Amino acid sequence: MPAPAPSPLAVTRAPHVARQEEVLTDEALAFLAALHHRFTPRRDELLARRAERRAEIARTGRLDFLPGTAGIREDPHWRVAPAPPALEDRRVEITGPADDRRMTVNALNSGARVWLADFEDASSPTWHNVINGQLNLIDAHRRRIDFTTPEGRTYALRPDAELATVVARPRGWHLDERHLTAGGRAVPGALVDFGLYFFHNARHLLDAGKGPYFYLPKTESHHEARLWNDVFLFAQEYAGIPRGSIRATVLIETITAAYEMEEILHELREHASGLNAGRWDYLFSLIKNFRDAGEDFVLPDRNAVTMTAPFMRAYTELLVRTCHKRGAHAIGGMAAFIPSRKDPEVNAVALEKVRADKEREAGDGFDGSWVAHPDLVPVARAAFDAALGERPHQKHRLREDVRVGAGDLIAVGGLDARPTAAGLRNAVQVALRYIEAWLRGIGAVAIFNLMEDAATAEISRSQLWQWVRAGVVLDTGEKVTDALVRKVAAEELADAGTGADGAWQEAHDLLLEVALSEEYVDFLTLPAYERLG
């Protein structure tokens, strides 16, 4: 018997967004329905496998490289596909939400080689943002995008200039899109973001000498990479474009993925273009997976855990070695500083730290790195220009000197820093301010001169949860308790919410829910999404 036709997609509970009919065409919705019908059941199985693996980590308190895939790691011959010309030189990449039209123009004009157009951590997935992110990218690829402020200032693409290559980041596998359903089931947000962007832009990009390029977030295993690879194969066949047209860079931003980097590249090898060291989500994942593993896994204040910490050095150096061994790009972490308009001294100190961080990455062999603001592009570019010279990358640096054991990646107990009262307050401040903005539909938020996204809010609330349960004693002698967190949160609510519009009380309540609930919530965006307008 022939396979049943996919259930048609329905747009449900969605407020109308201007021009959404350009995105939600009958043909595009049929493609999403086909993706959903074919791949959502496997997505569900893999989410269940995540829970099983987390239970195993809780039981054993350890992680190791997979014995069953040792042959892949030991085989010296395989390589990922050569990078297409548009992704050959990636020395500076700028990040930002796809739904912000002004930031879209600024990112494309920034001088960065790549723009990570984000539907994930830097975007709050309101229906308005989901649709407008797609519209912005459709318009950007056809050079018909501009933005005028209420004050009359216009932002437009520089004519005849080389624009940043777009690499779109869809939502993670765990998030659904409630406004698109088939057979009563919500479609995974990852398939919505990928599918709409691919459907509307793939052939246009290929005709322009580029292609549909993606960043894959929050991957936890090579099985999840295999699912993405199968999605790519299906999509290319469906659209009638050459196999291998899609290229993907995987964010190694979960602790479990750090043990499967070679396997992830192997699964995606005809579509892989690199791996990225996603610092903030990586720390969040480490806390989440080892949250109840005892004192040795209690991290100090977020800002005290730098990339020079031994376990972070092990992770990043292993990533560079793995990528270059297999012919892939290794992309470094985020410089999140947002320059101050009022304090040049703050800028000078921060920019010197950014310069040192990018020089360290370039010296370690990374092929490029991330920045969050156009003013940081020249700083990062100078660091990589000095290291790369005339070369487009550093894949010749195989880093065979790197030796990382399984225990090195989780050796967090040797840090000198300890949790502080200032760190606890900062965690509350960042999480509260970010959640409040997220509930208003803003996913990239400047807080204390840093661009914060969902990953940093996840670290903040996860540390609060862990510190309470571990009975952490701060530098002031105070023990971290539910009562102390509630006291600090009430103080910050009174301070931040005074005279302000927004969902401050709702954000406060949600923060306490995800930071203090007896059972740890895997992602704060799951209960937050239920509150999102």
PDB file of C-alpha atoms in Angstrom, residues 405-508:
ATOM      1  CA  GLY A 405      41.170  12.475  28.185  1.00  0.00           C
ATOM      2  CA  ALA A 406      37.548  11.893  29.111  1.00  0.00           C
ATOM      3  CA  GLY A 407      38.101  13.203  32.612  1.00  0.00           C
ATOM      4  CA  ASP A 408      39.709  16.431  31.409  1.00  0.00           C
ATOM      5  CA  LEU A 409      36.437  17.676  29.935  1.00  0.00           C
ATOM      6  CA  ILE A 410      34.626  17.542  33.277  1.00  0.00           C
ATOM      7  CA  ALA A 411      37.492  18.385  35.657  1.00  0.00           C
ATOM      8  CA  VAL A 412      35.745  21.462  37.026  1.00  0.00           C
ATOM      9  CA  GLY A 413      36.635  20.973  40.673  1.00  0.00           C
ATOM     10  CA  GLY A 414      40.086  22.525  40.447  1.00  0.00           C
ATOM     11  CA  LEU A 415      38.965  26.121  39.834  1.00  0.00           C
ATOM     12  CA  ASP A 416      40.264  28.669  42.312  1.00  0.00           C
ATOM     13  CA  ALA A 417      37.182  30.908  42.151  1.00  0.00           C
ATOM     14  CA  ARG A 418      34.207  30.274  44.410  1.00  0.00           C
ATOM     15  CA  PRO A 419      30.570  31.431  44.363  1.00  0.00           C
ATOM     16  CA  THR A 420      30.084  34.958  45.683  1.00  0.00           C
ATOM     17  CA  ALA A 421      27.196  37.088  46.868  1.00  0.00           C
ATOM     18  CA  ALA A 422      27.829  39.448  43.955  1.00  0.00           C
ATOM     19  CA  GLY A 423      27.680  36.476  41.578  1.00  0.00           C
ATOM     20  CA  LEU A 424      24.361  35.347  43.018  1.00  0.00           C
ATOM     21  CA  ARG A 425      22.887  38.822  42.640  1.00  0.00           C
ATOM     22  CA  ASN A 426      24.205  39.075  39.086  1.00  0.00           C
ATOM     23  CA  ALA A 427      22.592  35.728  38.241  1.00  0.00           C
ATOM     24  CA  VAL A 428      19.240  37.035  39.483  1.00  0.00           C
ATOM     25  CA  GLN A 429      19.659  40.365  37.700  1.00  0.00           C
ATOM     26  CA  VAL A 430      20.557  38.839  34.340  1.00  0.00           C
ATOM     27  CA  ALA A 431      17.881  36.153  34.430  1.00  0.00           C
ATOM     28  CA  LEU A 432      15.147  38.541  35.586  1.00  0.00           C
ATOM     29  CA  ARG A 433      15.950  41.205  33.016  1.00  0.00           C
ATOM     30  CA  TYR A 434      16.341  38.702  30.217  1.00  0.00           C
ATOM     31  CA  ILE A 435      13.117  36.801  30.943  1.00  0.00           C
ATOM     32  CA  GLU A 436      11.170  40.069  31.152  1.00  0.00           C
ATOM     33  CA  ALA A 437      12.446  41.113  27.725  1.00  0.00           C
ATOM     34  CA  TRP A 438      11.890  37.633  26.258  1.00  0.00           C
ATOM     35  CA  LEU A 439       8.252  37.682  27.350  1.00  0.00           C
ATOM     36  CA  ARG A 440       7.910  40.978  25.443  1.00  0.00           C
ATOM     37  CA  GLY A 441       9.313  39.349  22.308  1.00  0.00           C
ATOM     38  CA  ILE A 442      12.951  40.485  22.549  1.00  0.00           C
ATOM     39  CA  GLY A 443      15.542  37.696  22.478  1.00  0.00           C
ATOM     40  CA  ALA A 444      18.862  39.591  22.360  1.00  0.00           C
ATOM     41  CA  VAL A 445      19.184  41.966  25.305  1.00  0.00           C
ATOM     42  CA  ALA A 446      22.006  44.324  26.326  1.00  0.00           C
ATOM     43  CA  ILE A 447      22.462  43.974  30.092  1.00  0.00           C
ATOM     44  CA  PHE A 448      25.408  45.617  31.870  1.00  0.00           C
ATOM     45  CA  ASN A 449      27.209  46.142  28.525  1.00  0.00           C
ATOM     46  CA  LEU A 450      26.918  42.492  27.532  1.00  0.00           C
ATOM     47  CA  MET A 451      24.622  41.023  24.886  1.00  0.00           C
ATOM     48  CA  GLU A 452      22.686  38.376  26.746  1.00  0.00           C
ATOM     49  CA  ASP A 453      20.590  35.640  25.194  1.00  0.00           C
ATOM     50  CA  ALA A 454      18.676  32.603  26.404  1.00  0.00           C
ATOM     51  CA  ALA A 455      21.903  30.668  27.088  1.00  0.00           C
ATOM     52  CA  THR A 456      23.152  33.152  29.679  1.00  0.00           C
ATOM     53  CA  ALA A 457      19.759  33.242  31.367  1.00  0.00           C
ATOM     54  CA  GLU A 458      19.876  29.424  31.464  1.00  0.00           C
ATOM     55  CA  ILE A 459      23.263  29.476  33.196  1.00  0.00           C
ATOM     56  CA  SER A 460      22.018  32.023  35.730  1.00  0.00           C
ATOM     57  CA  ARG A 461      18.899  30.153  36.803  1.00  0.00           C
ATOM     58  CA  SER A 462      20.702  26.772  36.698  1.00  0.00           C
ATOM     59  CA  GLN A 463      23.422  28.016  39.005  1.00  0.00           C
ATOM     60  CA  LEU A 464      20.809  29.282  41.445  1.00  0.00           C
ATOM     61  CA  TRP A 465      19.126  25.853  41.389  1.00  0.00           C
ATOM     62  CA  GLN A 466      22.430  24.047  41.916  1.00  0.00           C
ATOM     63  CA  TRP A 467      23.765  26.382  44.612  1.00  0.00           C
ATOM     64  CA  VAL A 468      20.588  26.022  46.666  1.00  0.00           C
ATOM     65  CA  ARG A 469      20.668  22.236  46.543  1.00  0.00           C
ATOM     66  CA  ALA A 470      24.407  22.030  47.159  1.00  0.00           C
ATOM     67  CA  GLY A 471      24.130  24.321  50.184  1.00  0.00           C
ATOM     68  CA  VAL A 472      26.816  26.626  48.775  1.00  0.00           C
ATOM     69  CA  VAL A 473      28.334  29.093  51.244  1.00  0.00           C
ATOM     70  CA  LEU A 474      29.156  32.443  49.658  1.00  0.00           C
ATOM     71  CA  ASP A 475      32.148  34.689  50.302  1.00  0.00           C
ATOM     72  CA  THR A 476      30.003  36.656  52.773  1.00  0.00           C
ATOM     73  CA  GLY A 477      29.397  33.546  54.871  1.00  0.00           C
ATOM     74  CA  GLU A 478      25.752  33.351  53.782  1.00  0.00           C
ATOM     75  CA  LYS A 479      24.391  29.965  52.781  1.00  0.00           C
ATOM     76  CA  VAL A 480      22.440  29.898  49.528  1.00  0.00           C
ATOM     77  CA  THR A 481      18.856  28.941  50.320  1.00  0.00           C
ATOM     78  CA  ASP A 482      15.435  29.324  48.739  1.00  0.00           C
ATOM     79  CA  ALA A 483      14.813  32.198  51.125  1.00  0.00           C
ATOM     80  CA  LEU A 484      18.000  34.035  50.118  1.00  0.00           C
ATOM     81  CA  VAL A 485      17.238  33.710  46.407  1.00  0.00           C
ATOM     82  CA  ARG A 486      13.673  34.907  46.963  1.00  0.00           C
ATOM     83  CA  LYS A 487      14.956  37.882  48.979  1.00  0.00           C
ATOM     84  CA  VAL A 488      17.426  38.947  46.266  1.00  0.00           C
ATOM     85  CA  ALA A 489      14.805  38.402  43.539  1.00  0.00           C
ATOM     86  CA  ALA A 490      12.291  40.589  45.414  1.00  0.00           C
ATOM     87  CA  GLU A 491      14.893  43.340  45.754  1.00  0.00           C
ATOM     88  CA  GLU A 492      15.759  43.188  42.074  1.00  0.00           C
ATOM     89  CA  LEU A 493      12.103  43.148  41.075  1.00  0.00           C
ATOM     90  CA  ALA A 494      11.491  46.292  43.111  1.00  0.00           C
ATOM     91  CA  ASP A 495      14.521  47.966  41.557  1.00  0.00           C
ATOM     92  CA  ALA A 496      14.071  46.884  37.932  1.00  0.00           C
ATOM     93  CA  GLY A 497      10.314  47.169  37.834  1.00  0.00           C
ATOM     94  CA  THR A 498       9.880  50.607  39.356  1.00  0.00           C
ATOM     95  CA  GLY A 499       8.188  52.842  36.850  1.00  0.00           C
ATOM     96  CA  ALA A 500       8.809  50.396  34.004  1.00  0.00           C
ATOM     97  CA  ASP A 501       6.421  48.812  31.567  1.00  0.00           C
ATOM     98  CA  GLY A 502       6.672  45.098  30.946  1.00  0.00           C
ATOM     99  CA  ALA A 503       6.084  41.709  32.458  1.00  0.00           C
ATOM    100  CA  TRP A 504       8.332  42.200  35.510  1.00  0.00           C
ATOM    101  CA  GLN A 505       6.169  40.322  38.011  1.00  0.00           C
ATOM    102  CA  GLU A 506       5.584  37.520  35.542  1.00  0.00           C
ATOM    103  CA  ALA A 507       9.322  37.335  34.847  1.00  0.00           C
ATOM    104  CA  HIS A 508      10.068  37.265  38.570  1.00  0.00           C
TER     105      HIS A 508
END
